[in-house]
Tab-separated table of C-alpha atoms and ligand atoms in Angstrom:
chain	number	residue	atom	x	y	z
A	109	MET	CA	106.270	90.929	100.874
A	110	GLU	CA	104.909	93.932	98.930
A	111	SER	CA	101.574	95.175	100.244
A	112	ALA	CA	100.086	94.375	96.822
A	113	ASP	CA	100.814	90.731	97.542
A	114	PHE	CA	98.787	90.612	100.727
A	115	SER	CA	95.494	88.797	100.777
A	116	ILE	CA	94.159	88.889	104.302
A	117	VAL	CA	91.810	86.616	106.223
A	118	HIS	CA	90.350	88.505	109.193
A	119	VAL	CA	89.170	86.036	111.806
A	120	HIS	CA	86.997	87.080	114.745
A	121	PRO	CA	87.067	83.791	116.689
A	122	THR	CA	85.188	85.170	119.703
A	123	LEU	CA	83.485	88.335	120.896
A	124	SER	CA	84.665	87.639	124.423
A	125	CYS	CA	86.617	90.569	125.823
A	126	ASN	CA	87.899	91.722	129.193
A	127	LEU	CA	86.633	95.208	128.321
A	128	ARG	CA	83.342	96.629	127.176
A	129	CYS	CA	84.423	99.690	125.211
A	130	ARG	CA	81.784	102.235	124.297
A	131	HIS	CA	82.988	102.461	120.699
A	132	CYS	CA	83.426	98.719	120.010
A	133	TYR	CA	82.335	98.031	116.414
A	134	SER	CA	81.897	94.307	117.153
A	135	SER	CA	79.969	94.903	120.416
A	136	SER	CA	82.331	92.576	122.285
A	137	SER	CA	82.148	92.200	126.050
A	138	PRO	CA	82.993	89.919	129.017
A	139	GLY	CA	79.540	88.346	128.712
A	140	GLU	CA	80.254	86.854	125.289
A	141	LYS	CA	81.724	83.417	125.898
A	142	ALA	CA	81.322	81.470	122.661
A	143	GLY	CA	84.258	80.797	120.361
A	144	LEU	CA	84.868	79.131	117.006
A	145	ARG	CA	86.490	75.701	116.890
A	146	SER	CA	90.086	76.295	115.853
A	147	GLY	CA	90.156	73.062	113.802
A	148	GLU	CA	87.341	74.332	111.580
A	149	VAL	CA	89.002	77.701	111.127
A	150	VAL	CA	92.359	76.140	110.253
A	151	ALA	CA	90.710	73.828	107.712
A	152	TYR	CA	89.126	76.865	106.072
A	153	LEU	CA	92.435	78.743	106.160
A	154	GLN	CA	94.025	75.821	104.381
A	155	TYR	CA	91.427	75.999	101.623
A	156	LEU	CA	91.849	79.797	101.269
A	157	ARG	CA	95.617	79.460	101.148
A	158	GLU	CA	95.771	76.600	98.667
A	159	VAL	CA	93.001	77.622	96.298
A	160	HIS	CA	92.980	81.439	96.491
A	161	GLY	CA	96.447	82.373	97.749
A	162	PHE	CA	95.445	84.127	100.967
A	163	ASN	CA	98.601	84.636	102.991
A	164	VAL	CA	97.950	86.877	106.006
A	165	LEU	CA	95.863	85.907	109.032
A	166	SER	CA	94.651	88.789	111.176
A	167	VAL	CA	92.981	87.691	114.405
A	168	SER	CA	90.823	90.198	116.247
A	169	GLY	CA	87.597	89.824	118.139
A	170	GLY	CA	86.878	90.336	120.926
A	171	GLU	CA	90.189	90.109	122.646
A	172	PRO	CA	92.182	87.334	120.939
A	173	PHE	CA	94.226	86.614	124.065
A	174	LEU	CA	91.003	85.457	125.748
A	175	TYR	CA	90.232	82.977	122.989
A	176	THR	CA	91.011	79.600	124.499
A	177	GLU	CA	92.119	78.009	121.208
A	178	LEU	CA	94.298	80.888	120.035
A	179	ASN	CA	97.537	78.889	120.148
A	180	GLU	CA	96.056	76.077	118.072
A	181	LEU	CA	94.691	78.540	115.524
A	182	LEU	CA	97.971	80.423	115.167
A	183	GLU	CA	100.100	77.308	115.121
A	184	GLY	CA	97.899	75.792	112.402
A	185	ALA	CA	98.036	78.972	110.336
A	186	ARG	CA	101.794	79.259	110.733
A	187	LYS	CA	102.212	75.695	109.395
A	188	LEU	CA	100.175	76.704	106.348
A	189	GLY	CA	102.559	79.588	105.684
A	190	TYR	CA	100.394	82.449	106.926
A	191	HIS	CA	101.880	85.633	108.341
A	192	ASN	CA	100.068	85.880	111.696
A	193	GLN	CA	98.860	89.245	113.004
A	194	VAL	CA	96.872	89.783	116.178
A	195	VAL	CA	94.849	92.887	117.072
A	196	SER	CA	94.653	93.320	120.835
A	197	ASN	CA	93.890	95.816	123.585
A	198	GLY	CA	97.331	94.892	124.932
A	199	MET	CA	96.189	94.288	128.504
A	200	LEU	CA	96.695	90.532	128.708
A	201	LEU	CA	100.159	90.219	127.245
A	202	LYS	CA	101.961	89.855	130.550
A	203	SER	CA	101.244	86.232	131.315
A	204	ARG	CA	102.884	82.862	130.842
A	205	ARG	CA	100.260	81.768	128.332
A	206	SER	CA	100.645	84.923	126.255
A	207	GLU	CA	104.392	84.481	126.260
A	208	LYS	CA	103.926	81.113	124.567
A	209	THR	CA	101.356	82.549	122.164
A	210	LEU	CA	103.759	85.252	121.027
A	211	ASN	CA	105.935	82.518	119.538
A	212	TYR	CA	103.278	81.943	116.881
A	213	ILE	CA	102.731	85.626	116.075
A	214	ASP	CA	104.557	87.755	113.518
A	215	SER	CA	103.154	91.153	114.475
A	216	VAL	CA	100.724	92.704	116.942
A	217	ALA	CA	98.502	95.759	116.631
A	218	VAL	CA	97.521	97.387	119.915
A	219	SER	CA	94.615	99.807	120.294
A	220	VAL	CA	95.265	103.214	121.865
A	221	ASP	CA	92.456	105.735	122.143
A	222	GLY	CA	94.429	108.820	123.152
A	223	ASP	CA	95.946	109.854	126.456
A	224	ARG	CA	95.292	107.960	129.700
A	225	GLU	CA	92.125	109.883	130.492
A	226	LEU	CA	90.513	109.504	127.100
A	227	HIS	CA	91.590	105.891	126.643
A	228	ASN	CA	90.212	104.839	130.028
A	229	ALA	CA	86.990	106.798	129.556
A	230	LEU	CA	86.195	105.172	126.182
A	231	ARG	CA	87.186	101.770	127.530
A	232	ASP	CA	85.221	102.205	130.729
A	233	SER	CA	88.212	101.080	132.785
A	234	THR	CA	90.584	102.774	135.211
A	235	THR	CA	93.497	100.470	134.364
A	236	ALA	CA	93.219	99.963	130.607
A	237	TYR	CA	95.872	102.533	129.643
A	238	ASP	CA	98.535	101.455	132.127
A	239	ARG	CA	98.047	97.787	131.407
A	240	MET	CA	98.234	98.505	127.685
A	241	LEU	CA	101.606	100.217	128.292
A	242	GLU	CA	102.719	97.130	130.236
A	243	GLY	CA	101.733	95.051	127.225
A	244	LEU	CA	103.817	97.264	124.927
A	245	SER	CA	106.839	96.687	127.146
A	246	VAL	CA	106.342	92.905	126.805
A	247	LEU	CA	106.281	93.282	123.022
A	248	ARG	CA	109.405	95.402	123.077
A	249	GLU	CA	111.245	92.979	125.345
A	250	THR	CA	110.399	90.017	123.152
A	251	GLY	CA	111.392	91.907	119.998
A	252	MET	CA	107.907	91.493	118.530
A	253	PRO	CA	107.141	93.979	115.718
A	254	PHE	CA	104.060	95.979	116.682
A	255	GLY	CA	101.933	98.934	115.698
A	256	LEU	CA	99.398	101.159	117.413
A	257	ILE	CA	95.841	101.575	116.147
A	258	HIS	CA	94.104	104.731	117.175
A	259	THR	CA	90.377	105.394	116.843
A	260	LEU	CA	90.097	109.056	115.889
A	261	THR	CA	87.408	111.089	117.604
A	262	LYS	CA	86.620	114.759	117.864
A	263	LYS	CA	88.384	114.740	121.226
A	264	SER	CA	91.443	112.829	120.112
A	265	TRP	CA	92.608	114.263	116.792
A	266	ARG	CA	94.477	117.058	118.553
A	267	LEU	CA	96.431	114.370	120.393
A	268	ILE	CA	97.899	112.944	117.183
A	269	PRO	CA	101.313	114.597	117.798
A	270	ARG	CA	101.421	112.945	121.236
A	271	LEU	CA	100.461	109.614	119.719
A	272	VAL	CA	103.283	109.919	117.199
A	273	GLU	CA	105.617	110.637	120.099
A	274	LEU	CA	104.243	107.671	122.067
A	275	ALA	CA	104.542	105.338	119.085
A	276	THR	CA	108.114	106.435	118.395
A	277	ALA	CA	109.184	106.261	122.037
A	278	GLN	CA	107.643	102.813	122.450
A	279	GLY	CA	109.310	101.498	119.306
A	280	ALA	CA	106.157	100.907	117.263
A	281	GLY	CA	106.646	100.521	113.526
A	282	LEU	CA	103.158	101.690	112.577
A	283	LEU	CA	100.612	104.211	113.749
A	284	GLN	CA	97.250	103.548	112.150
A	285	LEU	CA	94.665	106.315	112.452
A	286	HIS	CA	91.125	105.055	112.039
A	287	PRO	CA	88.185	107.475	112.244
A	288	LEU	CA	85.491	106.352	114.690
A	289	GLU	CA	82.821	104.389	112.831
A	290	ALA	CA	79.116	104.373	113.540
A	291	ALA	CA	79.012	100.601	113.990
A	292	GLY	CA	78.250	98.143	116.778
A	293	ARG	CA	78.069	99.684	120.234
A	294	ALA	CA	79.300	103.048	118.936
A	295	THR	CA	75.860	103.608	117.409
A	296	THR	CA	74.174	103.617	120.816
A	297	GLU	CA	76.811	104.381	123.436
A	298	VAL	CA	78.985	107.051	121.870
A	299	ASN	CA	77.847	110.616	121.981
A	300	ASP	CA	77.259	112.041	118.481
A	301	THR	CA	79.669	114.867	119.260
A	302	LEU	CA	82.608	112.434	119.210
A	303	PHE	CA	82.281	111.650	115.508
A	304	LEU	CA	84.514	113.691	113.211
A	305	ASP	CA	82.782	115.961	110.719
A	306	GLN	CA	84.155	116.711	107.227
A	307	ALA	CA	86.110	119.793	108.395
A	308	ASP	CA	87.790	117.615	111.050
A	309	LEU	CA	88.593	114.970	108.456
A	310	HIS	CA	90.279	117.614	106.281
A	311	ARG	CA	92.321	118.747	109.283
A	312	VAL	CA	93.337	115.182	110.084
A	313	PHE	CA	94.160	114.448	106.453
A	314	ILE	CA	96.469	117.474	106.147
A	315	LEU	CA	98.115	116.792	109.506
A	316	ALA	CA	98.599	113.062	108.880
A	317	THR	CA	100.085	113.753	105.446
A	318	ILE	CA	102.642	116.170	106.867
A	319	ILE	CA	103.495	113.709	109.621
A	320	ARG	CA	103.816	110.884	107.118
A	321	ASP	CA	106.158	112.990	104.992
A	322	THR	CA	108.366	114.224	107.835
A	323	VAL	CA	108.542	111.481	110.455
A	324	THR	CA	111.249	108.840	110.331
A	325	ASP	CA	111.147	105.243	111.615
A	326	LEU	CA	107.361	105.192	111.805
A	327	LYS	CA	104.783	104.390	109.166
A	328	VAL	CA	101.666	106.512	109.525
A	329	GLN	CA	98.514	105.113	107.949
A	330	LEU	CA	95.286	107.090	107.802
A	331	ASP	CA	92.167	105.090	106.976
A	332	LEU	CA	90.675	107.802	104.790
A	333	VAL	CA	90.686	108.233	101.055
A	334	HIS	CA	90.197	111.444	99.106
A	335	GLN	CA	87.684	111.266	96.271
A	336	ASP	CA	90.150	112.955	93.878
A	337	TYR	CA	92.666	110.236	94.533
A	338	LEU	CA	90.044	107.570	93.992
A	339	VAL	CA	89.051	109.071	90.634
A	340	ASP	CA	92.556	108.310	89.381
A	341	HIS	CA	92.846	104.978	91.183
A	342	PRO	CA	89.617	102.981	90.871
A	343	GLU	CA	91.699	99.802	91.150
A	344	MET	CA	92.411	100.727	94.771
A	345	VAL	CA	88.865	99.694	95.700
A	346	HIS	CA	88.439	97.126	92.918
A	347	ALA	CA	85.976	99.198	90.907
A	348	GLY	CA	85.971	98.028	87.290
A	349	GLU	CA	84.449	95.749	84.659
A	350	PRO	CA	81.035	94.299	85.558
A	351	VAL	CA	82.165	90.668	85.656
A	352	PRO	CA	85.250	90.009	87.772
A	353	ALA	CA	87.500	87.211	86.532
A	354	ALA	CA	89.242	86.293	89.787
A	355	VAL	CA	88.645	86.745	93.494
A	356	ARG	CA	91.588	89.128	93.697
A	357	ASP	CA	89.805	91.384	91.200
A	358	VAL	CA	87.021	92.128	93.685
A	359	PHE	CA	88.464	91.653	97.143
A	360	ARG	CA	91.744	90.979	98.898
A	361	GLU	CA	90.203	90.701	102.359
A	362	ILE	CA	87.879	88.031	103.600
A	363	ILE	CA	86.173	87.903	106.994
A	364	ILE	CA	85.365	84.926	109.192
A	365	THR	CA	82.962	86.149	111.838
A	366	GLU	CA	82.412	84.851	115.366
A	367	THR	CA	79.500	82.772	114.063
A	368	GLY	CA	81.607	81.206	111.317
A	369	ASP	CA	80.129	83.254	108.479
A	370	VAL	CA	82.485	84.038	105.619
A	371	LEU	CA	82.021	87.513	104.159
A	372	PRO	CA	83.931	89.678	101.695
A	373	ILE	CA	85.804	92.940	102.310
A	374	SER	CA	84.944	94.038	105.842
A	375	TYR	CA	83.355	93.067	109.163
A	376	GLY	CA	79.673	94.023	109.219
A	377	PHE	CA	79.095	93.354	105.496
A	378	SER	CA	75.496	92.488	104.673
A	379	PRO	CA	74.648	88.760	104.887
A	380	ASP	CA	73.194	89.224	101.387
A	381	TYR	CA	76.788	88.733	100.288
A	382	LEU	CA	77.465	85.707	102.466
A	383	ILE	CA	80.122	83.575	100.781
A	384	ASP	CA	79.944	80.518	102.963
A	385	THR	CA	80.014	79.351	106.556
A	386	ILE	CA	82.984	77.470	107.930
A	387	HIS	CA	80.647	74.892	109.510
A	388	SER	CA	78.860	74.194	106.261
A	389	GLY	CA	80.436	70.748	106.157
A	390	ARG	CA	81.068	71.087	102.436
A	391	SER	CA	83.865	69.035	101.084
A	392	ARG	CA	86.912	71.177	100.513
A	393	THR	CA	87.150	69.750	97.028
A	394	THR	CA	84.433	72.227	96.165
A	395	ASP	CA	85.318	75.887	95.932
A	396	PRO	CA	82.751	78.062	97.748
A	397	VAL	CA	84.676	81.293	97.121
A	398	GLY	CA	84.944	80.519	93.401
A	399	GLU	CA	81.251	79.628	93.369
A	400	PHE	CA	80.439	82.933	95.078
A	401	LEU	CA	82.495	84.735	92.471
A	402	ARG	CA	80.582	83.120	89.627
A	403	GLU	CA	77.133	83.571	91.142
A	404	ARG	CA	77.435	86.759	93.143
A	405	GLY	CA	80.608	88.367	91.745
A	406	PRO	CA	78.659	90.616	89.331
A	407	ALA	CA	76.383	91.765	92.190
A	408	LEU	CA	79.356	92.506	94.394
A	409	ARG	CA	81.129	94.348	91.576
A	410	ALA	CA	77.946	96.328	90.923
A	411	LEU	CA	77.838	97.271	94.604
A	412	ILE	CA	81.489	98.356	94.489
A	413	ASN	CA	80.961	100.369	91.308
A	414	ARG	CA	77.858	102.043	92.680
A	415	THR	CA	79.594	102.961	95.911
A	416	TYR	CA	82.559	104.206	93.909
A	417	ASP	CA	80.380	106.377	91.644
A	418	ARG	CA	78.498	107.736	94.618
A	419	MET	CA	81.648	108.611	96.557
A	420	VAL	CA	83.664	110.165	93.732
A	421	THR	CA	80.756	112.475	92.927
A	422	ALA	CA	79.666	113.250	96.509
A	423	LYS	CA	79.493	117.010	96.924
A	424	ASP	CA	80.170	117.300	100.626
A	425	GLU	CA	82.111	114.186	101.421
A	426	ALA	CA	85.528	114.482	99.825
A	427	LEU	CA	87.163	112.317	102.491
A	428	PHE	CA	85.797	109.011	103.699
A	429	ASN	CA	86.651	105.565	104.949
A	430	TRP	CA	86.008	103.252	102.001
A	431	SER	CA	85.342	100.130	104.104
A	432	GLU	CA	82.789	101.903	106.223
A	433	ARG	CA	81.024	103.269	103.144
A	434	ILE	CA	80.840	99.990	101.297
A	435	VAL	CA	79.605	98.145	104.373
A	436	ARG	CA	76.873	100.754	104.707
A	437	GLU	CA	76.000	100.487	101.017
A	438	SER	CA	75.923	96.686	101.235
A	439	HIS	CA	72.964	97.014	103.582
A	440	GLY	CA	71.286	99.661	101.477
A	441	PHE	CA	70.687	97.875	98.192
A	442	ALA	CA	68.772	94.751	97.266
A	443	PRO	CA	71.516	92.777	95.537
A	444	ALA	CA	69.087	91.010	93.216
A	445	ALA	CA	68.217	94.349	91.661
A	446	LEU	CA	71.809	94.983	90.786
A	447	VAL	CA	72.467	92.070	88.477
B	170	MET	CA	112.145	102.527	126.001
B	171	LYS	CA	113.630	104.906	123.436
B	172	THR	CA	113.904	108.510	124.608
B	173	PRO	CA	112.592	110.872	121.941
B	174	SER	CA	115.545	112.481	120.197
B	175	THR	CA	115.764	116.230	119.704
B	176	ASN	CA	114.512	115.650	116.192
B	177	GLU	CA	111.429	113.806	117.470
B	178	LYS	CA	110.787	116.539	120.023
B	179	GLU	CA	111.095	119.144	117.277
B	180	ASN	CA	108.651	117.114	115.223
B	181	THR	CA	106.155	117.003	118.114
B	182	GLU	CA	106.402	120.784	118.431
B	183	LEU	CA	105.900	121.206	114.691
B	184	TYR	CA	102.881	118.887	114.667
B	185	GLU	CA	101.366	120.583	117.695
B	186	SER	CA	101.716	123.974	116.069
B	187	ILE	CA	99.989	122.587	112.960
B	188	VAL	CA	97.174	121.265	115.159
B	189	GLU	CA	96.807	124.770	116.609
B	190	ARG	CA	96.717	126.372	113.175
B	191	LEU	CA	94.339	123.841	111.642
B	192	GLY	CA	92.151	123.764	114.734
B	193	SER	CA	91.449	127.486	114.674
B	194	THR	CA	87.714	128.023	114.434
B	195	ASP	CA	88.436	131.055	112.245
B	196	LEU	CA	89.785	128.892	109.473
B	197	ASP	CA	87.405	128.724	106.549
B	198	SER	CA	86.169	125.179	105.881
B	199	GLY	CA	86.379	125.805	102.099
B	200	LEU	CA	90.091	126.469	102.436
B	201	LEU	CA	90.589	123.335	104.480
B	202	LYS	CA	88.783	121.380	101.820
B	203	GLU	CA	90.908	122.801	99.011
B	204	SER	CA	94.113	122.217	100.952
B	205	SER	CA	93.373	118.564	101.470
B	206	LYS	CA	92.377	118.342	97.809
B	207	LEU	CA	95.781	119.682	96.828
B	208	ILE	CA	97.482	117.247	99.151
B	209	ALA	CA	95.524	114.370	97.643
B	210	GLN	CA	96.462	115.530	94.132
B	211	ALA	CA	100.105	115.643	95.114
B	212	TYR	CA	100.001	112.132	96.550
B	213	GLY	CA	101.916	109.814	94.266
B	214	ASN	CA	103.379	112.780	92.408
B	215	GLY	CA	106.481	112.740	94.522
B	216	ILE	CA	105.650	115.825	96.566
B	217	LYS	CA	106.258	115.562	100.287
B	218	TRP	CA	104.506	118.111	102.463
B	219	ASP	CA	106.374	119.667	105.372
B	220	ASP	CA	104.166	122.360	106.814
B	221	VAL	CA	101.007	124.365	106.412
B	222	PHE	CA	100.287	127.964	107.450
B	223	PRO	CA	97.014	129.825	107.366
B	224	TYR	CA	97.371	133.526	106.603
B	225	GLY	CA	95.183	136.590	106.540
B	226	ILE	CA	94.483	139.601	108.669
B	227	LYS	CA	91.891	139.041	111.398
B	228	ARG	CA	90.406	135.927	109.861
B	229	PRO	CA	92.571	133.532	107.821
B	230	ASP	CA	91.450	133.668	104.202
B	231	GLY	CA	94.352	131.747	102.737
B	232	ILE	CA	96.634	128.791	103.282
B	233	THR	CA	100.228	128.178	102.291
B	234	ALA	CA	101.358	124.582	102.057
B	235	ARG	CA	105.099	124.032	101.946
B	236	GLY	CA	106.677	120.907	100.528
B	237	ARG	CA	109.489	119.471	98.480
B	238	VAL	CA	109.778	117.516	95.270
B	239	SER	CA	112.768	115.854	93.661
B	240	ILE	CA	114.052	117.473	90.477
B	241	ASP	CA	113.264	114.259	88.574
B	242	GLU	CA	109.581	114.489	89.454
B	243	PHE	CA	109.277	118.218	89.081
B	244	THR	CA	107.060	118.124	85.984
B	245	LYS	CA	104.332	116.406	87.984
B	246	VAL	CA	103.864	119.608	89.977
B	247	LYS	CA	101.740	120.881	87.085
B	248	ASP	CA	98.944	118.617	88.341
B	249	LEU	CA	98.456	121.073	91.182
B	250	LEU	CA	97.480	123.819	88.770
B	251	SER	CA	93.959	122.489	88.411
B	252	ASN	CA	93.102	123.368	91.993
B	253	ARG	CA	90.488	126.093	91.736
B	254	LEU	CA	91.633	128.070	94.765
B	255	LEU	CA	95.331	127.959	93.931
B	256	ARG	CA	96.488	131.556	93.721
B	257	ARG	CA	100.217	131.191	93.524
B	258	LEU	CA	102.809	128.453	93.179
B	259	ASP	CA	106.448	129.196	94.015
B	260	ILE	CA	109.114	126.647	93.183
B	261	PHE	CA	112.785	127.187	93.925
B	262	PRO	CA	115.925	125.209	94.682
B	263	ILE	CA	116.469	124.240	98.297
B	264	GLY	CA	120.214	124.559	97.844
B	265	ILE	CA	123.104	122.889	99.574
B	266	ARG	CA	120.964	121.025	102.120
B	267	TRP	CA	119.089	118.993	99.479
B	268	PRO	CA	120.590	119.823	96.089
B	269	ASP	CA	118.338	117.375	94.249
B	270	TYR	CA	115.104	118.798	95.622
B	271	LEU	CA	112.976	121.817	94.884
B	272	ASP	CA	110.962	123.732	97.416
B	273	VAL	CA	107.244	123.988	96.588
B	274	HIS	CA	105.083	126.684	98.149
B	275	ALA	CA	101.443	126.539	97.173
B	276	HIS	CA	99.181	129.412	98.195
B	277	PHE	CA	95.415	129.254	98.182
B	278	SER	CA	92.911	131.856	98.970
B	279	LYS	CA	89.399	132.728	98.060
B	280	GLY	CA	89.959	136.164	96.676
B	281	ARG	CA	93.351	137.037	95.284
B	282	ALA	CA	94.546	137.195	91.690
B	283	PRO	CA	96.237	134.041	90.372
B	284	ARG	CA	99.977	134.092	89.961
B	285	ILE	CA	102.423	131.344	89.136
B	286	GLY	CA	105.939	132.147	90.399
C	660	LIG	S1	87.060	97.629	121.230
C	660	LIG	FE1	88.466	95.903	121.470
C	660	LIG	S2	88.992	95.946	123.642
C	660	LIG	FE2	87.165	97.165	123.428
C	660	LIG	S3	85.419	95.781	123.794
C	660	LIG	FE3	85.795	95.790	121.589
C	660	LIG	S4	87.164	94.081	121.232
C	660	LIG	FE4	87.265	94.557	123.433
């Protein structure tokens, strides 16, 4: 499948996690016990697949391997023809239950925050790194395609060469570099000095580009866009005509949160743009996403266009994470004023 | 587990030396900004970047970015010329190793006279 053909449903079925990382954007923790009912999620996935062509399920959380109905969710999605991805801290993969779960998964993304010391410090755990490595060996042994996701901080960007080496040695197909976001627990528990400034982002951008162009057998993805690139490619972020004609014209990613809310584009999006809730009990003969597009599509497009204009003209912010910026902007404007 | 091949080890050494060079506190942030701008401009134009070197006596006041472009996509290199700190662009054949590619060396600095080579 070409990447242009992906339309992704990100499901956060629970915020329950065996860790309580300082930088967790969803503020997950062992204390969070609630979880969505897999039957409701699968019914919604069926609607999204049949009516709007969504074809990739990405389950994160929380730690998906703690979600008690994970197998049912993945099995249901698989039957609907979804490509199933799971984002995990990798620590719970060595168990009988996980072994069974892996049968329903097509690829896994495992979080790595740097070397052992840095990883364990951010994750507030003395065993997180070693157990994550154990998890990678399970993935390798089962032949499961996997990638590593790294949260870039001021302390970690210099470790990128080591992460490339780790990813290659472990047999990962992807190394995703994601700058630390000021979201969730990171806003209160991460020291300001860990966030990358613009000069750091330029360094990372140059380094990641050279790595991408010289490394073999590993895809390197940096979650940053340069404003000059965006000027020539507004379609990349769906900036365009005021009234979008189809859902795919405004977003290719939809979020189902731990409370069952359905939101566009990215986790943390303002509830002003709430599309639906999976427990709404509406008959699936209606089309809540289509309805959202008709009623709120122009407001969402206006938000995208405004964020686009702001970012391509920003004087001191040539590099940025688009998702983070649009989430921030979604909270900053009164949508009614935009239409 | 795969043992890193010599090539991978060489890559790690290359990347670590780039980290050292880019991480130098002496490196002007304006130059960093222009270098990443150039790299963004080159993206999609077929240029692959292989290395980057700051230069200058005492304090780096310039950057050379080295890359390669296939002969077929060579004309797209002109897009780099709009970069305001570009001082010199050298393009030459790589030779026997990659006969279908051209070497691209782009030099930026804040104060030298422009020259296209
Ligand atoms: S970052 Fe991941 S592993 Fe850490 S608390 Fe959040 S969900 Fe759990």
